[in-house]
Amino acid sequence: MRKSNHIAAIVLSLIMIKTSYGQDPVFSQFFSSPLNVNPALTARINEDWRLISNIRDQWNNPASAYATGTVSFDAKILQKNTPNIDEKNIVGIGGMLMYDYAMDGIVKSAYASLNLSYNILVAEDFYGNKHRLGLGFGGTYADRNVDFSRLNFQQQFTGTGFDTNLPTGESALSNMTPYFSASAGILYTFIAEKSNLEIGAAVYHLNKPKQTVLKDPLQFVPERDVVHANFETFINKYLVLNTNGIYQYQAGVNYFSVGGALGFYLDQDGQSILNIGLWYWSGNAVVPYIGVAYNDFQFGLSYDATISKLSQSASRPTTFELSIIFRGKNKPFGEIPDPWH
């Protein structure tokens, strides 16, 4: 690209870096966005179905640099509808719609994904402890567009300003064609009387789909590798502890997030829970979290307290994230009422 006398060209360069080699959208509340973490987590729920919405507004001061939102639904299928039956084999299906706006909407991305999972009971010991193994597979249709009309180029400079009706002089620029991406994951679960442990791994963009604004056939969406774990246990009849972590690697960049929360039961029936937690996002932010669960509804709010060099800017960036979860009924017998799933 030719050198531009306007700052928008610099912005465009940054967009192209993000477009060609950028990372997938991520959430600080990764534990509330399971279909974006591992397709094997599809329908890994204590009830029949789950509806989730996530909204993330990142670096909204001084400008809304990034905004991401999802709506997902997953459910168990081909199951027995009799209550209090501990299912040995579970088939799950789920779908997710996601949007991602970058550079205040100059780059807009839309995703639609479909997941299928199969979770089986591998073993159960004398004490009733269960070992489960799950596999998941997913496909995502993605489309990304750049609004070149909001950018100025050297060839459009008239001496007193920029005329966006003039040609850009950048013949290699074009909007990207949609692409299809494949993903797969595995999940191990250990279930005891008062504790659950989950360990999983997933790979996204297995087929390395092509995506570029420079008409370069060698540019593709880089593979995203994910490893995650979750442990929860009852401390007493009033408190439940949940700890989890995630590690992701994509396009030469890696990060991890680790933390936990305490859930306080607000009534004797265990229908109302207040969750207060804290996560550390490697070198980027400390993320306090507060959530409320009542019956089949859960609400969570977090704030990324920036600890990177961005925190030294005159106008400190702020990032908020919201999650809303609805669940079905008919809870299986014998499992912890997991406030995160």
CSV table of C-alpha atoms in Angstrom, one decimal:
chain,number,residue,atom,x,y,z
A,1,MET,CA,0.0,0.0,0.0
A,2,ARG,CA,1.2,3.5,-0.9
A,3,LYS,CA,2.1,5.9,1.9
A,4,SER,CA,-0.9,8.1,2.8
A,5,ASN,CA,-0.9,11.6,4.3
A,6,HIS,CA,-4.0,10.8,6.3
A,7,ILE,CA,-4.3,8.9,9.5
A,8,ALA,CA,-7.1,6.7,8.1
A,9,ALA,CA,-4.5,4.9,5.9
A,10,ILE,CA,-2.7,3.9,9.1
A,11,VAL,CA,-6.0,2.7,10.4
A,12,LEU,CA,-6.5,0.7,7.2
A,13,SER,CA,-3.1,-0.9,7.6
A,14,LEU,CA,-4.1,-2.0,11.1
A,15,ILE,CA,-7.4,-3.3,9.8
A,16,MET,CA,-5.6,-5.4,7.2
A,17,ILE,CA,-3.3,-6.8,9.8
A,18,LYS,CA,-6.3,-7.8,11.9
A,19,THR,CA,-8.2,-9.1,8.8
A,20,SER,CA,-5.4,-11.2,7.4
A,21,TYR,CA,-3.7,-12.4,10.6
A,22,GLY,CA,-6.1,-11.4,13.4
A,23,GLN,CA,-7.5,-13.5,16.2
A,24,ASP,CA,-11.1,-14.7,16.6
A,25,PRO,CA,-13.3,-12.7,18.9
A,26,VAL,CA,-12.9,-13.7,22.5
A,27,PHE,CA,-14.8,-13.0,25.7
A,28,SER,CA,-13.5,-12.3,29.2
A,29,GLN,CA,-16.5,-14.4,30.4
A,30,PHE,CA,-15.4,-17.4,28.3
A,31,PHE,CA,-17.2,-19.6,30.8
A,32,SER,CA,-20.5,-18.0,29.7
A,33,SER,CA,-19.7,-18.6,25.9
A,34,PRO,CA,-19.2,-22.3,25.7
A,35,LEU,CA,-19.9,-22.8,22.0
A,36,ASN,CA,-17.1,-20.3,21.2
A,37,VAL,CA,-14.7,-22.3,23.4
A,38,ASN,CA,-15.2,-26.0,22.4
A,39,PRO,CA,-17.8,-27.7,20.2
A,40,ALA,CA,-17.7,-30.6,22.7
A,41,LEU,CA,-19.3,-28.3,25.3
A,42,THR,CA,-22.5,-28.3,23.2
A,43,ALA,CA,-25.4,-29.5,25.3
A,44,ARG,CA,-23.1,-30.1,28.3
A,45,ILE,CA,-25.8,-28.9,30.6
A,46,ASN,CA,-27.7,-30.1,33.6
A,47,GLU,CA,-31.0,-29.4,31.9
A,48,ASP,CA,-32.6,-30.0,28.5
A,49,TRP,CA,-31.7,-26.8,26.6
A,50,ARG,CA,-29.8,-23.5,27.0
A,51,LEU,CA,-30.1,-20.1,25.4
A,52,ILE,CA,-27.2,-17.6,25.8
A,53,SER,CA,-26.5,-14.0,24.8
A,54,ASN,CA,-23.1,-12.3,25.2
A,55,ILE,CA,-22.4,-8.6,24.6
A,56,ARG,CA,-18.8,-7.2,24.7
A,57,ASP,CA,-18.0,-3.5,24.2
A,58,GLN,CA,-14.2,-3.2,24.2
A,59,TRP,CA,-12.1,-0.1,24.5
A,60,ASN,CA,-15.2,2.2,24.3
A,61,ASN,CA,-13.2,5.2,25.4
A,62,PRO,CA,-12.2,7.3,23.5
A,63,ALA,CA,-13.9,5.3,20.7
A,64,SER,CA,-15.8,2.1,20.4
A,65,ALA,CA,-12.9,0.2,18.8
A,66,TYR,CA,-14.4,-3.3,19.1
A,67,ALA,CA,-17.9,-4.6,19.8
A,68,THR,CA,-18.9,-8.3,19.8
A,69,GLY,CA,-22.2,-10.0,20.4
A,70,THR,CA,-23.6,-13.6,20.2
A,71,VAL,CA,-26.8,-15.5,20.5
A,72,SER,CA,-26.5,-19.3,20.9
A,73,PHE,CA,-28.8,-22.2,21.6
A,74,ASP,CA,-28.0,-25.8,22.4
A,75,ALA,CA,-30.0,-28.7,23.5
A,76,LYS,CA,-30.0,-32.5,24.1
A,77,ILE,CA,-31.7,-34.5,21.5
A,78,LEU,CA,-32.7,-38.2,21.1
A,79,GLN,CA,-33.0,-38.4,24.9
A,80,LYS,CA,-35.5,-39.9,27.3
A,81,ASN,CA,-38.0,-37.3,28.5
A,82,THR,CA,-38.5,-39.1,31.9
A,83,PRO,CA,-37.3,-36.8,34.8
A,84,ASN,CA,-34.5,-38.0,37.1
A,85,ILE,CA,-33.0,-40.3,34.6
A,86,ASP,CA,-29.2,-40.3,34.6
A,87,GLU,CA,-28.4,-40.3,30.9
A,88,LYS,CA,-25.4,-42.5,29.9
A,89,ASN,CA,-25.2,-41.3,26.3
A,90,ILE,CA,-26.1,-37.7,25.3
A,91,VAL,CA,-26.4,-36.3,21.8
A,92,GLY,CA,-26.3,-32.5,21.6
A,93,ILE,CA,-26.9,-30.0,18.9
A,94,GLY,CA,-26.3,-26.2,19.0
A,95,GLY,CA,-26.0,-23.1,16.9
A,96,MET,CA,-24.6,-19.6,17.4
A,97,LEU,CA,-24.9,-16.3,15.6
A,98,MET,CA,-22.1,-13.8,16.2
A,99,TYR,CA,-21.3,-10.3,15.1
A,100,ASP,CA,-18.0,-8.4,15.5
A,101,TYR,CA,-17.4,-4.7,14.7
A,102,ALA,CA,-13.9,-3.4,14.6
A,103,MET,CA,-12.5,0.2,14.2
A,104,ASP,CA,-15.9,1.7,15.1
A,105,GLY,CA,-17.7,-0.4,12.5
A,106,ILE,CA,-15.3,0.1,9.6
A,107,VAL,CA,-14.8,-3.7,9.6
A,108,LYS,CA,-17.9,-5.8,10.1
A,109,SER,CA,-17.9,-9.5,10.6
A,110,ALA,CA,-20.8,-12.0,10.9
A,111,TYR,CA,-20.7,-15.6,11.8
A,112,ALA,CA,-23.2,-18.5,11.9
A,113,SER,CA,-22.1,-21.8,13.3
A,114,LEU,CA,-23.7,-25.3,13.9
A,115,ASN,CA,-22.3,-27.8,16.4
A,116,LEU,CA,-22.9,-31.5,17.0
A,117,SER,CA,-21.7,-33.3,20.1
A,118,TYR,CA,-21.8,-36.8,21.6
A,119,ASN,CA,-21.1,-37.4,25.3
A,120,ILE,CA,-20.9,-40.9,26.8
A,121,LEU,CA,-20.5,-42.4,30.3
A,122,VAL,CA,-17.2,-44.2,30.2
A,123,ALA,CA,-17.1,-45.6,33.8
A,124,GLU,CA,-18.7,-45.4,37.2
A,125,ASP,CA,-16.9,-46.6,40.3
A,126,PHE,CA,-18.2,-48.2,43.5
A,127,TYR,CA,-18.6,-44.7,45.2
A,128,GLY,CA,-20.8,-43.4,42.3
A,129,ASN,CA,-18.1,-41.2,40.8
A,130,LYS,CA,-18.6,-40.9,37.0
A,131,HIS,CA,-16.1,-40.5,34.1
A,132,ARG,CA,-17.5,-39.1,30.9
A,133,LEU,CA,-16.0,-38.4,27.5
A,134,GLY,CA,-17.4,-36.1,24.9
A,135,LEU,CA,-16.6,-35.2,21.3
A,136,GLY,CA,-17.8,-32.3,19.3
A,137,PHE,CA,-17.7,-31.1,15.7
A,138,GLY,CA,-18.7,-27.7,14.3
A,139,GLY,CA,-18.9,-25.7,11.1
A,140,THR,CA,-19.0,-21.9,10.8
A,141,TYR,CA,-20.0,-19.7,7.9
A,142,ALA,CA,-18.3,-16.3,8.1
A,143,ASP,CA,-18.5,-13.1,6.2
A,144,ARG,CA,-16.4,-9.9,6.7
A,145,ASN,CA,-16.6,-6.6,5.0
A,146,VAL,CA,-14.6,-3.4,5.0
A,147,ASP,CA,-16.3,0.0,4.5
A,148,PHE,CA,-13.8,1.7,2.3
A,149,SER,CA,-16.0,4.7,1.9
A,150,ARG,CA,-15.1,5.7,5.5
A,151,LEU,CA,-11.4,5.7,4.7
A,152,ASN,CA,-9.3,8.3,2.8
A,153,PHE,CA,-6.3,7.6,0.6
A,154,GLN,CA,-3.4,9.6,-0.9
A,155,GLN,CA,-4.9,9.6,-4.4
A,156,GLN,CA,-8.1,11.3,-3.0
A,157,PHE,CA,-6.2,14.3,-1.6
A,158,THR,CA,-7.1,17.5,-3.5
A,159,GLY,CA,-4.7,19.9,-1.7
A,160,THR,CA,-7.4,21.2,0.7
A,161,GLY,CA,-9.0,18.0,1.7
A,162,PHE,CA,-10.0,14.5,0.7
A,163,ASP,CA,-12.6,13.7,-2.0
A,164,THR,CA,-13.9,10.2,-1.3
A,165,ASN,CA,-15.6,10.2,-4.8
A,166,LEU,CA,-12.2,9.9,-6.4
A,167,PRO,CA,-10.6,6.5,-7.0
A,168,THR,CA,-8.5,5.2,-4.1
A,169,GLY,CA,-5.6,4.2,-6.3
A,170,GLU,CA,-5.4,0.9,-4.5
A,171,SER,CA,-6.5,-1.6,-7.1
A,172,ALA,CA,-5.6,-4.6,-4.9
A,173,LEU,CA,-8.3,-3.8,-2.4
A,174,SER,CA,-11.5,-5.8,-2.3
A,175,ASN,CA,-14.0,-7.1,0.2
A,176,MET,CA,-13.5,-10.7,1.2
A,177,THR,CA,-15.7,-13.5,0.0
A,178,PRO,CA,-17.5,-15.6,2.7
A,179,TYR,CA,-15.7,-18.7,3.9
A,180,PHE,CA,-16.6,-22.0,5.8
A,181,SER,CA,-14.5,-23.1,8.8
A,182,ALA,CA,-14.4,-26.5,10.5
A,183,SER,CA,-13.8,-27.2,14.2
A,184,ALA,CA,-13.5,-30.2,16.5
A,185,GLY,CA,-13.0,-30.7,20.3
A,186,ILE,CA,-12.8,-33.3,23.0
A,187,LEU,CA,-14.0,-33.1,26.7
A,188,TYR,CA,-13.3,-35.2,29.8
A,189,THR,CA,-15.6,-34.9,32.8
A,190,PHE,CA,-15.2,-36.3,36.3
A,191,ILE,CA,-18.4,-36.1,38.4
A,192,ALA,CA,-18.3,-36.8,42.2
A,193,GLU,CA,-21.0,-36.4,44.8
A,194,LYS,CA,-20.0,-32.7,45.5
A,195,SER,CA,-17.5,-31.8,42.8
A,196,ASN,CA,-17.2,-31.7,39.0
A,197,LEU,CA,-14.0,-31.5,36.9
A,198,GLU,CA,-13.9,-30.7,33.2
A,199,ILE,CA,-10.8,-30.7,31.0
A,200,GLY,CA,-11.1,-30.0,27.2
A,201,ALA,CA,-9.3,-29.1,24.1
A,202,ALA,CA,-10.4,-27.8,20.7
A,203,VAL,CA,-9.1,-26.7,17.3
A,204,TYR,CA,-10.8,-24.1,15.1
A,205,HIS,CA,-10.3,-23.4,11.4
A,206,LEU,CA,-9.0,-26.9,10.7
A,207,ASN,CA,-9.5,-26.5,7.0
A,208,LYS,CA,-7.5,-23.1,6.9
A,209,PRO,CA,-10.1,-21.1,5.0
A,210,LYS,CA,-8.8,-18.3,2.8
A,211,GLN,CA,-9.6,-14.7,3.8
A,212,THR,CA,-8.0,-11.4,2.6
A,213,VAL,CA,-8.7,-7.9,1.3
A,214,LEU,CA,-5.6,-7.9,-0.8
A,215,LYS,CA,-6.6,-10.7,-3.3
A,216,ASP,CA,-3.7,-12.8,-2.0
A,217,PRO,CA,-4.5,-16.5,-2.4
A,218,LEU,CA,-1.9,-17.3,0.3
A,219,GLN,CA,-3.8,-15.5,3.1
A,220,PHE,CA,-5.9,-17.7,5.3
A,221,VAL,CA,-7.6,-17.7,8.7
A,222,PRO,CA,-5.0,-19.1,11.1
A,223,GLU,CA,-5.9,-22.1,13.3
A,224,ARG,CA,-7.0,-21.4,16.8
A,225,ASP,CA,-6.0,-23.9,19.5
A,226,VAL,CA,-7.8,-24.0,22.8
A,227,VAL,CA,-7.2,-25.8,26.1
A,228,HIS,CA,-9.6,-25.2,29.0
A,229,ALA,CA,-10.5,-26.6,32.4
A,230,ASN,CA,-13.2,-26.1,35.0
A,231,PHE,CA,-13.5,-27.3,38.6
A,232,GLU,CA,-16.4,-26.7,40.9
A,233,THR,CA,-17.2,-28.0,44.4
A,234,PHE,CA,-19.6,-27.4,47.3
A,235,ILE,CA,-17.8,-25.9,50.3
A,236,ASN,CA,-20.9,-26.2,52.4
A,237,LYS,CA,-24.7,-26.0,51.9
A,238,TYR,CA,-24.4,-22.2,51.4
A,239,LEU,CA,-21.3,-21.9,49.3
A,240,VAL,CA,-20.1,-23.3,45.9
A,241,LEU,CA,-16.6,-22.6,44.5
A,242,ASN,CA,-16.0,-22.5,40.8
A,243,THR,CA,-12.5,-22.1,39.3
A,244,ASN,CA,-11.6,-22.3,35.6
A,245,GLY,CA,-9.0,-21.3,33.1
A,246,ILE,CA,-8.4,-21.1,29.4
A,247,TYR,CA,-5.4,-21.0,27.1
A,248,GLN,CA,-5.6,-20.0,23.4
A,249,TYR,CA,-3.1,-19.8,20.6
A,250,GLN,CA,-3.7,-18.2,17.2
A,251,ALA,CA,-1.5,-16.5,14.6
A,252,GLY,CA,1.6,-16.5,16.8
A,253,VAL,CA,-0.2,-14.9,19.7
A,254,ASN,CA,-1.2,-16.7,22.9
A,255,TYR,CA,-3.0,-15.7,26.1
A,256,PHE,CA,-4.5,-17.4,29.1
A,257,SER,CA,-7.1,-16.4,31.6
A,258,VAL,CA,-7.5,-18.0,35.0
A,259,GLY,CA,-9.7,-17.2,38.0
A,260,GLY,CA,-12.7,-18.2,40.0
A,261,ALA,CA,-15.9,-17.2,41.8
A,262,LEU,CA,-17.8,-18.0,45.0
A,263,GLY,CA,-21.5,-18.7,44.7
A,264,PHE,CA,-23.6,-17.7,47.7
A,265,TYR,CA,-27.0,-19.4,48.0
A,266,LEU,CA,-29.6,-16.8,49.0
A,267,ASP,CA,-32.4,-19.2,50.0
A,268,GLN,CA,-32.7,-22.7,51.5
A,269,ASP,CA,-34.1,-24.1,48.2
A,270,GLY,CA,-31.0,-23.3,46.3
A,271,GLN,CA,-32.9,-21.4,43.6
A,272,SER,CA,-31.1,-18.0,44.1
A,273,ILE,CA,-27.3,-17.7,43.8
A,274,LEU,CA,-25.1,-14.6,44.0
A,275,ASN,CA,-21.7,-15.2,42.2
A,276,ILE,CA,-18.7,-12.9,42.8
A,277,GLY,CA,-15.4,-13.6,41.1
A,278,LEU,CA,-12.1,-12.4,39.7
A,279,TRP,CA,-10.1,-13.5,36.6
A,280,TYR,CA,-6.6,-12.6,35.4
A,281,TRP,CA,-6.2,-12.1,31.7
A,282,SER,CA,-2.5,-12.6,31.0
A,283,GLY,CA,-0.7,-9.2,30.8
A,284,ASN,CA,-3.9,-7.5,29.7
A,285,ALA,CA,-6.5,-7.1,32.4
A,286,VAL,CA,-7.9,-8.1,35.8
A,287,VAL,CA,-11.6,-8.9,35.3
A,288,PRO,CA,-14.0,-8.6,38.3
A,289,TYR,CA,-17.3,-10.4,37.8
A,290,ILE,CA,-20.7,-10.3,39.5
A,291,GLY,CA,-23.6,-12.6,38.6
A,292,VAL,CA,-27.0,-13.5,39.8
A,293,ALA,CA,-28.8,-16.8,39.1
A,294,TYR,CA,-32.5,-17.4,39.9
A,295,ASN,CA,-34.2,-20.6,38.9
A,296,ASP,CA,-33.5,-21.0,35.1
A,297,PHE,CA,-32.2,-17.5,34.6
A,298,GLN,CA,-28.6,-16.2,35.0
A,299,PHE,CA,-27.2,-12.7,34.5
A,300,GLY,CA,-23.5,-11.8,34.6
A,301,LEU,CA,-21.5,-8.5,34.3
A,302,SER,CA,-17.8,-8.1,34.1
A,303,TYR,CA,-15.3,-5.2,33.6
A,304,ASP,CA,-11.8,-5.5,32.2
A,305,ALA,CA,-9.6,-3.4,34.4
A,306,THR,CA,-6.7,-2.8,32.0
A,307,ILE,CA,-3.2,-3.4,33.3
A,308,SER,CA,-1.3,-3.2,29.9
A,309,LYS,CA,0.3,-0.1,28.6
A,310,LEU,CA,-3.1,1.1,27.4
A,311,SER,CA,-3.9,2.0,31.0
A,312,GLN,CA,-1.3,4.8,30.8
A,313,SER,CA,-3.2,6.6,28.0
A,314,ALA,CA,-4.8,10.0,28.7
A,315,SER,CA,-8.2,8.6,28.0
A,316,ARG,CA,-8.2,5.1,29.7
A,317,PRO,CA,-10.1,2.5,27.7
A,318,THR,CA,-13.0,0.7,29.3
A,319,THR,CA,-14.4,-2.7,28.5
A,320,PHE,CA,-17.7,-4.1,29.7
A,321,GLU,CA,-19.2,-7.5,29.1
A,322,LEU,CA,-22.7,-8.8,29.7
A,323,SER,CA,-24.0,-12.4,29.6
A,324,ILE,CA,-27.6,-13.6,29.9
A,325,ILE,CA,-28.4,-17.3,30.1
A,326,PHE,CA,-31.8,-19.1,30.1
A,327,ARG,CA,-32.0,-22.9,30.7
A,328,GLY,CA,-34.7,-25.5,30.3
A,329,LYS,CA,-36.1,-27.7,33.0
A,330,ASN,CA,-36.0,-31.4,34.0
A,331,LYS,CA,-32.7,-31.3,35.8
A,332,PRO,CA,-31.0,-34.7,35.9
A,333,PHE,CA,-30.7,-36.3,39.3
A,334,GLY,CA,-27.4,-36.6,41.1
A,335,GLU,CA,-25.4,-33.7,39.7
A,336,ILE,CA,-24.4,-30.4,41.2
A,337,PRO,CA,-26.7,-27.5,40.1
A,338,ASP,CA,-23.9,-25.9,38.1
A,339,PRO,CA,-24.3,-22.1,38.1
A,340,TRP,CA,-22.0,-21.8,35.1
A,341,HIS,CA,-23.7,-24.2,32.7
